[in-house]
Short mmCIF file of C-alpha atoms in Angstrom, two decimals:
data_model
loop_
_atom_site.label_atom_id
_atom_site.label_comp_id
_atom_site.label_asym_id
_atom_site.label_seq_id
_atom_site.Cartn_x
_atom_site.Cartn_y
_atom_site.Cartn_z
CA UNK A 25 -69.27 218.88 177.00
CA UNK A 26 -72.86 217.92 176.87
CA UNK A 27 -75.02 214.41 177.56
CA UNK A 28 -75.60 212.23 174.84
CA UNK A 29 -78.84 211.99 172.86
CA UNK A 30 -82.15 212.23 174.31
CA UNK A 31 -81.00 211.69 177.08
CA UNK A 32 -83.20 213.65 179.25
CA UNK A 33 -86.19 212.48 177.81
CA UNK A 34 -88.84 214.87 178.09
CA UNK A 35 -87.41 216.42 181.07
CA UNK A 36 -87.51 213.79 184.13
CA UNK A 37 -83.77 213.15 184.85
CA UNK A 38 -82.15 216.58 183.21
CA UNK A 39 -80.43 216.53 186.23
CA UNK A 40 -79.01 213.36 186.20
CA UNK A 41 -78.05 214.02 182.63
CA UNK A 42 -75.99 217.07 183.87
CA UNK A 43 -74.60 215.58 187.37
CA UNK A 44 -75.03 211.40 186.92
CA UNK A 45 -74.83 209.30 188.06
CA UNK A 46 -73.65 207.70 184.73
CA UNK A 47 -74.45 204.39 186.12
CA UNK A 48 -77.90 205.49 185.93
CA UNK A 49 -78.46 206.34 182.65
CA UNK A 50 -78.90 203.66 179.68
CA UNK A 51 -77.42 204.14 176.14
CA UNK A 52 -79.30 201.15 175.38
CA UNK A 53 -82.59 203.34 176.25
CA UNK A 54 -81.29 206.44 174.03
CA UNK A 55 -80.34 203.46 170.89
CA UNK A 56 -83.99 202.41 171.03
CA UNK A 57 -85.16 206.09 171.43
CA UNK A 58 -82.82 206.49 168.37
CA UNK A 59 -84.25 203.65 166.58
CA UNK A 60 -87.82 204.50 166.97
CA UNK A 61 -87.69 207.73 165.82
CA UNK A 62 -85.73 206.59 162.45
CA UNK A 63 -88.32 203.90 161.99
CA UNK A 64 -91.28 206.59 162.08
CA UNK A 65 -89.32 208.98 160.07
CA UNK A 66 -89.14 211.53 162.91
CA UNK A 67 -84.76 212.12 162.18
CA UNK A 68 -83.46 211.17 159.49
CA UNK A 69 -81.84 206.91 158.66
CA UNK A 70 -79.11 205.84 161.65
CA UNK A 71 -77.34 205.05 158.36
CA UNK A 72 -75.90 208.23 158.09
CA UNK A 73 -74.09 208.20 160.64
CA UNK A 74 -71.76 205.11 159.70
CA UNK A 75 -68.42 206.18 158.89
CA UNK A 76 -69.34 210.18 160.17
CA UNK A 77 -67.16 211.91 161.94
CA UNK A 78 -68.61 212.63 165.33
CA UNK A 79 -66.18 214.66 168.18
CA UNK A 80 -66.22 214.45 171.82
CA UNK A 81 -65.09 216.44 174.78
CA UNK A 82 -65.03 216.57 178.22
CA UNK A 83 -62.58 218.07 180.80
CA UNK A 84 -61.73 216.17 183.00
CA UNK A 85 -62.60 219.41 185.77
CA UNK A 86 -66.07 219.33 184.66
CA UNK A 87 -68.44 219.76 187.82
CA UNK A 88 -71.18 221.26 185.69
CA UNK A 89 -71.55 217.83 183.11
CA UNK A 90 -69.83 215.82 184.80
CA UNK A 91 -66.92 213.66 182.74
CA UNK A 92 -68.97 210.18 182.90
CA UNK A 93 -71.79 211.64 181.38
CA UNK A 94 -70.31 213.34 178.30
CA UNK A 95 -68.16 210.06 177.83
CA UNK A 96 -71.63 208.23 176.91
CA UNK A 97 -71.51 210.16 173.63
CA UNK A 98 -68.51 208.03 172.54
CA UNK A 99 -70.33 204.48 173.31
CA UNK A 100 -73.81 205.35 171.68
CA UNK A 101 -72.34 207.10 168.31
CA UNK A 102 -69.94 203.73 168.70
CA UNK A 103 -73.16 202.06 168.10
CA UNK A 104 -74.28 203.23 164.97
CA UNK A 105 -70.56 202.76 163.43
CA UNK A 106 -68.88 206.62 163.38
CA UNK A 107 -65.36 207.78 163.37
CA UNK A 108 -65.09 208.98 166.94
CA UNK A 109 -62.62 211.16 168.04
CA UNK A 110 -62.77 212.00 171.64
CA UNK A 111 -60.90 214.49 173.99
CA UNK A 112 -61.50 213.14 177.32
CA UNK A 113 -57.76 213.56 179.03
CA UNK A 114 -57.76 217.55 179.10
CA UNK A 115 -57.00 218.78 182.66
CA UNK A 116 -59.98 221.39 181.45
CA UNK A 117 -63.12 222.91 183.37
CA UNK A 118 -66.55 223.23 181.79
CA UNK A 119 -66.01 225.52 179.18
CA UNK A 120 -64.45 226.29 175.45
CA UNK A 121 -61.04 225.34 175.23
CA UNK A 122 -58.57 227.77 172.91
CA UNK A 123 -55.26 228.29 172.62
CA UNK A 124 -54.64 232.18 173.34
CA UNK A 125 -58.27 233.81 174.77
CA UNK A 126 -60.49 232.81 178.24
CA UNK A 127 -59.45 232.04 182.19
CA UNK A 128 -57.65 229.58 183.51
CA UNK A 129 -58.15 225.95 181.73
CA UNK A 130 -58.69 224.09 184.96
CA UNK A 131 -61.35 226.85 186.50
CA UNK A 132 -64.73 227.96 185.91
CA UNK A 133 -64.75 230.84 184.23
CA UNK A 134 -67.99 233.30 184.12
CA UNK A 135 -69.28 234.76 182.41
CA UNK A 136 -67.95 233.70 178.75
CA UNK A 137 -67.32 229.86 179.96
CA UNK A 138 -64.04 230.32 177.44
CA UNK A 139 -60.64 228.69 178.95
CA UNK A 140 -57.26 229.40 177.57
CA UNK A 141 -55.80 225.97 177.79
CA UNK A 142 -53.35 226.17 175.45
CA UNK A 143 -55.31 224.07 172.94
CA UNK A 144 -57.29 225.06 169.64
CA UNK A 145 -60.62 222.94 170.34
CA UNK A 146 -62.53 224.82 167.60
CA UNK A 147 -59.85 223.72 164.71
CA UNK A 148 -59.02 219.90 166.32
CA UNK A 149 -62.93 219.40 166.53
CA UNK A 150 -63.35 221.01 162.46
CA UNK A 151 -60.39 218.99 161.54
CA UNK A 152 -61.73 215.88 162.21
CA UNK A 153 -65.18 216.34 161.25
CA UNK A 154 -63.85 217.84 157.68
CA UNK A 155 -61.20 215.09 156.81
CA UNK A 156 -58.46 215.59 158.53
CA UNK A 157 -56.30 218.25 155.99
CA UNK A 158 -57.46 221.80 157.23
CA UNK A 159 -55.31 224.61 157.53
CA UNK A 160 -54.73 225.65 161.28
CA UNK A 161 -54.22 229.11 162.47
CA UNK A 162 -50.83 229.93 163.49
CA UNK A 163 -51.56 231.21 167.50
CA UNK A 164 -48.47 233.31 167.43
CA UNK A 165 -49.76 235.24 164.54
CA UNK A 166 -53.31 236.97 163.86
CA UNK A 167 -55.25 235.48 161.03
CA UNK A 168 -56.73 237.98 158.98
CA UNK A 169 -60.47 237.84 159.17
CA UNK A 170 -61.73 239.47 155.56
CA UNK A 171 -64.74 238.11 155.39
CA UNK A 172 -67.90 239.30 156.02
CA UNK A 173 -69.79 238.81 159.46
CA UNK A 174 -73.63 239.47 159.60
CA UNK A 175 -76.47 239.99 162.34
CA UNK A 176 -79.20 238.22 160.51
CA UNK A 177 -82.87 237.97 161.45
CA UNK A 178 -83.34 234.53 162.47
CA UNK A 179 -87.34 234.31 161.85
CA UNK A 180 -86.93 235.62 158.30
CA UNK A 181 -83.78 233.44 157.94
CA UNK A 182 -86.79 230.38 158.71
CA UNK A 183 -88.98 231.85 156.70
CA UNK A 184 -87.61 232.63 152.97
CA UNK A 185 -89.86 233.28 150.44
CA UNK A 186 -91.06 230.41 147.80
CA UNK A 187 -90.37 233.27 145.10
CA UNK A 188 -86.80 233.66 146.44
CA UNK A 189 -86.26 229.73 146.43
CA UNK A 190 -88.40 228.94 143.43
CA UNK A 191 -86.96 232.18 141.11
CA UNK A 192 -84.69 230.49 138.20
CA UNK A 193 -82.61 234.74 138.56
CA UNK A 194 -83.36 235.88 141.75
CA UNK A 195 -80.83 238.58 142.27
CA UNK A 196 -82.89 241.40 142.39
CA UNK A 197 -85.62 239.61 145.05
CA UNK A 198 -82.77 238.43 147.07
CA UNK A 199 -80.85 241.84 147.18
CA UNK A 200 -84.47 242.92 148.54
CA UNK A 201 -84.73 239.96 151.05
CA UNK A 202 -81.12 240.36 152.28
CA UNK A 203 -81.32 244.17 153.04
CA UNK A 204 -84.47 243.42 155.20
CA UNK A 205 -82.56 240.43 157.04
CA UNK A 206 -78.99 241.10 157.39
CA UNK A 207 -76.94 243.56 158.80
CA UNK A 208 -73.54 243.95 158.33
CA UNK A 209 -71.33 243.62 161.29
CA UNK A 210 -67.65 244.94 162.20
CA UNK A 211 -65.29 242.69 163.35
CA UNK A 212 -63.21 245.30 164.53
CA UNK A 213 -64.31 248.57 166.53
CA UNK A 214 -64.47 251.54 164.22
CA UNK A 215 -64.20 249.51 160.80
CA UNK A 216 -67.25 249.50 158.81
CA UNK A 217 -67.42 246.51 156.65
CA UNK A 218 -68.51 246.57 152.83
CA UNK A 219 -70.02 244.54 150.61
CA UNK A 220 -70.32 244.25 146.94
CA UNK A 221 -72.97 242.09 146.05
CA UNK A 222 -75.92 243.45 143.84
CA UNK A 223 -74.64 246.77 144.29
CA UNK A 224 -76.61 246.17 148.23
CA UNK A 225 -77.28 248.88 150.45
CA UNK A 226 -76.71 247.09 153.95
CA UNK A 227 -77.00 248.57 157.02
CA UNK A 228 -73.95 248.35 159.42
CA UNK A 229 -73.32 247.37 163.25
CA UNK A 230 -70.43 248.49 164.69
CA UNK A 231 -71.10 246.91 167.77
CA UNK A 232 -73.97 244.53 168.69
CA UNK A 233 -77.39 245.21 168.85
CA UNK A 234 -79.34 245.40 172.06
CA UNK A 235 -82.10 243.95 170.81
CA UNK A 236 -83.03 240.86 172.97
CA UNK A 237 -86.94 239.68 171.49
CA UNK A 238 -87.44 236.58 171.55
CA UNK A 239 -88.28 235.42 167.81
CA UNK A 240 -90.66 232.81 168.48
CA UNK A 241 -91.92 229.95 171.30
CA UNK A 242 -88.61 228.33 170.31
CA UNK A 243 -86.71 230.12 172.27
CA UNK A 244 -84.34 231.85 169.87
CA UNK A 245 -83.49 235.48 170.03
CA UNK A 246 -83.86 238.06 167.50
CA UNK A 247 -80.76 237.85 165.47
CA UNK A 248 -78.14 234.86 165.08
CA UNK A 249 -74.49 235.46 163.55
CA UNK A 250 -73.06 234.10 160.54
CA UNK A 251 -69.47 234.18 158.89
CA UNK A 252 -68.64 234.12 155.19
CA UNK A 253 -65.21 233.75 154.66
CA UNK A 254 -63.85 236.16 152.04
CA UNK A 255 -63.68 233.24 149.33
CA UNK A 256 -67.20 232.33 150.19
CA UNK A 257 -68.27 235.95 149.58
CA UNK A 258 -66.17 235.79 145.95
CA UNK A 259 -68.09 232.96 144.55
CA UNK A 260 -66.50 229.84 146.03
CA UNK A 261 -69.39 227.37 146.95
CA UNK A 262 -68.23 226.65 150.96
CA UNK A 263 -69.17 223.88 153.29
CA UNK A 264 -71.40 224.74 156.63
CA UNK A 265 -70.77 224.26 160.00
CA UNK A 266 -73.29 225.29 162.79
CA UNK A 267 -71.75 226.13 166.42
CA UNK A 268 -74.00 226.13 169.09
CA UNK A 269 -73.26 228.39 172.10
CA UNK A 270 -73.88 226.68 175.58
CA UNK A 271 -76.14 227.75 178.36
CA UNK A 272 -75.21 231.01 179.16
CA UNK A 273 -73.20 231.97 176.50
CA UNK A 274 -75.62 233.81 174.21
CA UNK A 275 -75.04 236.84 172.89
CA UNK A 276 -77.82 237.96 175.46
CA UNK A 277 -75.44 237.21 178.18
CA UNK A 278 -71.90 237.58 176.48
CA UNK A 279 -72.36 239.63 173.22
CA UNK A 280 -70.00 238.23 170.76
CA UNK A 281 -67.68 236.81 172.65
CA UNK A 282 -67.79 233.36 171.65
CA UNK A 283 -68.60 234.07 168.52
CA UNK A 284 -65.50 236.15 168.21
CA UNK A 285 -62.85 234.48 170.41
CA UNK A 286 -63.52 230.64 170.91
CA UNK A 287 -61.43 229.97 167.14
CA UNK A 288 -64.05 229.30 164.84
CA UNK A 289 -63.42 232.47 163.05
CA UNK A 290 -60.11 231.87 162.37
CA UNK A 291 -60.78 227.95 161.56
CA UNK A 292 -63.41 229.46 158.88
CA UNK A 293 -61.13 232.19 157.27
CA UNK A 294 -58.61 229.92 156.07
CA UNK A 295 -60.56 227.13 154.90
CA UNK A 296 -63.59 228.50 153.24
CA UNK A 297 -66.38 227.44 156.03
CA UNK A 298 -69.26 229.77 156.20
CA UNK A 299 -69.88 229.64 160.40
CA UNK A 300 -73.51 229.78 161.85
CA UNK A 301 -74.37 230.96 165.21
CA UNK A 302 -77.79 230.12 165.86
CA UNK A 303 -78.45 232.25 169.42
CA UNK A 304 -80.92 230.89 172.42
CA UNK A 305 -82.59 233.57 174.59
CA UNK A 306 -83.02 233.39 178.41
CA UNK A 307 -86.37 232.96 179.77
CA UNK A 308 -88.46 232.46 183.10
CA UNK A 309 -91.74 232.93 181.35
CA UNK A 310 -93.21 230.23 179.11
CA UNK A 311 -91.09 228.25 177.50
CA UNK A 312 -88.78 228.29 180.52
CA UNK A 313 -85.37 228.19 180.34
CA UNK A 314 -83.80 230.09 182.44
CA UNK A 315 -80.19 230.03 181.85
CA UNK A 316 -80.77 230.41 177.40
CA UNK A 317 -79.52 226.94 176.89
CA UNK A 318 -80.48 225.25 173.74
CA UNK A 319 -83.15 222.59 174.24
CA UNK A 320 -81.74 219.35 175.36
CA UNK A 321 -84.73 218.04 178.04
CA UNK A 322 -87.78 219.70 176.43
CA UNK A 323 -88.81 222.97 176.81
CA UNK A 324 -89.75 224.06 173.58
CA UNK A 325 -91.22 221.29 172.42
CA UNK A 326 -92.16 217.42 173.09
CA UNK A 327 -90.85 217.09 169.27
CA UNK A 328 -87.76 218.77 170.89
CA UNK A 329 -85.40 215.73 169.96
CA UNK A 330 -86.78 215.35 165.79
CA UNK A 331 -86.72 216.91 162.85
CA UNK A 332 -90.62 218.41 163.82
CA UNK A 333 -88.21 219.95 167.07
CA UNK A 334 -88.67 223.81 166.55
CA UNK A 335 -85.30 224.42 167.19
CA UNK A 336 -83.65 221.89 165.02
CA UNK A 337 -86.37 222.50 161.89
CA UNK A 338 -85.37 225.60 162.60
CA UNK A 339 -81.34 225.12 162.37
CA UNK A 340 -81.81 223.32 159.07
CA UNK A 341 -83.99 226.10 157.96
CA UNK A 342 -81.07 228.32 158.07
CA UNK A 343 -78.88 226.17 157.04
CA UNK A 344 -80.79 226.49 153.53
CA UNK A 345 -80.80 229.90 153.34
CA UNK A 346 -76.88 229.99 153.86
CA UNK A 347 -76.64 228.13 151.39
CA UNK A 348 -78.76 229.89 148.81
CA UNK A 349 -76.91 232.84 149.59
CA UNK A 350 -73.51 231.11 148.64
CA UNK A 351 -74.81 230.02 145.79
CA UNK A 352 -76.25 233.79 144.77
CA UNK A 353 -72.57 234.58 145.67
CA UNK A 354 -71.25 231.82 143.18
CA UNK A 355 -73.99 232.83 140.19
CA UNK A 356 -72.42 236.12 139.99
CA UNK A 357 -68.48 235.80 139.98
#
């Protein structure tokens, strides 16, 4: 659960964005926000979001965002015409609902903000935003994960090379890049995954790093996580999907426990989604943010709420560079 779209502005009423009240914020403010930026080119045209899936949820235990704030994501995508689904009914508390991992579904449960409610959130959520015919993990039975999971550098994932994206063969440059960028990590203590792509020499993690630098004045850490299902690692191009970790639930604070346990994983495997987990680092020096939550009122930027926002050039920067992996993947199968 999270408040709508700029909601916060550039940081005067975060805190009625996180505990209302609603009556007291405008969608009609956040639509013209909205509009403005489209008509200066600073996100991309309102257009695309007609017809788009967009998902919302909110337990109804919620004293952390409360429920009449993340409801205000349902009127203002409304707005602009998308398919809204929204979850609003769940006797949940602020958290990650799943259907066999976390605390109780109607507490508060620190540190890894996961509840077991019964309730697959990540695959209802993917479901909807990828048509509506995915494959859902059976919860009585483990889905096998046999992919490939890497620690990558999230600066150099920013920052590829023009003769990486520009090179018309560029296996042997991105063998190169991807040694210096990704690590291989195990899924499962003691099993050291493999790879065979370019005949690489990766190094592995058998559990995660310690390393907690922050990469840059955005605010990210070191390393981010993605997942390539096995099929995306045999040569299948794969859709992307980015999930964002709430406050508090970086890797900094939790490891890889939401990466691991809130579903995605499982989601992923069995439909051929390569899984990003961009990862915020906590801060009380400049640019503070105190509890590593990704920038919704302003902190790392003014920009913070456009594409010039560090944090989401940054996403889509990635993004990019998943994707020319999956296709190096698909050139040589």
């Amino acid at each position: 659960a999270g408040p709508p779209y700029y909601c916060a502005g550039n940081g005067m009423t975060m805190v009625i964005c996180l505990n209302g009240p609603a009556s007291f914020i405008s969608v009609s403010a956040m639509q013209t926000a909205l509009n403005s930026n489209a008509l200066y080119r600073n996100i991309d045209s309102l257009s695309n979001i007609r017809n788009d899936p967009v998902y919302a949820f909110s337990g109804t235990y919620d004293t952390v965002v409360l429920p009449g704030i993340a409801t205000l994501n349902e009127q203002l995508y409304t707005r602009f015409g998308a398919n809204v689904k929204t979850n609003f009914n769940m006797l949940a508390h602020h958290g990650f609902p799943t259907d066999n991992f976390g605390g109780k579904c109607d507490e508060l449960n620190k540190p890894n903000f996961i509840n077991n409610c019964n309730f697959n959130l990540a695959y209802d959520m993917l479901n909807h935003l990828y048509g509506g015919n995915l494959l859902k993990p059976d919860r009585n039975s483990q889905t096998s994960l046999t992919g490939n999971m890497f620690l990558f550098d999230q600066v150099g994932f920013m920052n590829t090379p023009l003769s990486l994206i520009t090179s018309q063969n560029p296996s042997s440059i991105l063998s190169q890049w991807i040694e210096k960028n990704m690590i291989l990590y195990s899924l499962r203590n003691g099993e050291q995954p493999t790879l065979n792509l370019f005949n690489l020499t990766i190094a592995n993690a058998s559990e995660i790093q310690t390393t907690t630098t922050r990469s840059s004045l955005s605010g990210l850490d070191k390393q981010g996580f993605v997942y390539f299902p096995s099929a995306c690692i045999r040569g299948q191009k794969c859709s992307i999907h980015v999930a964002l970790h709430g406050c508090q639930m970086g890797k900094s604070y939790i490891g890889d426990v939401f990466v691991t346990k809130a579903g995605y994983l499982e989601v992923a495997e069995l439909n051929n989604i390569i899984v990003i987990f961009p990862q915020i680092l906590a801060s009380t020096a400049f640019p503070i943010n105190a509890m590593g939550c990704w920038d919704f009122w302003g902190y790392s930027s003014i920009y913070y709420a456009t594409r010039s926002g560090p944090q989401i050039s940054g996403i889509k920067k990635m993004i990019d560079t998943v994707r020319m992996i999956n296709t190096a993947f698909v050139g040589v199968h």
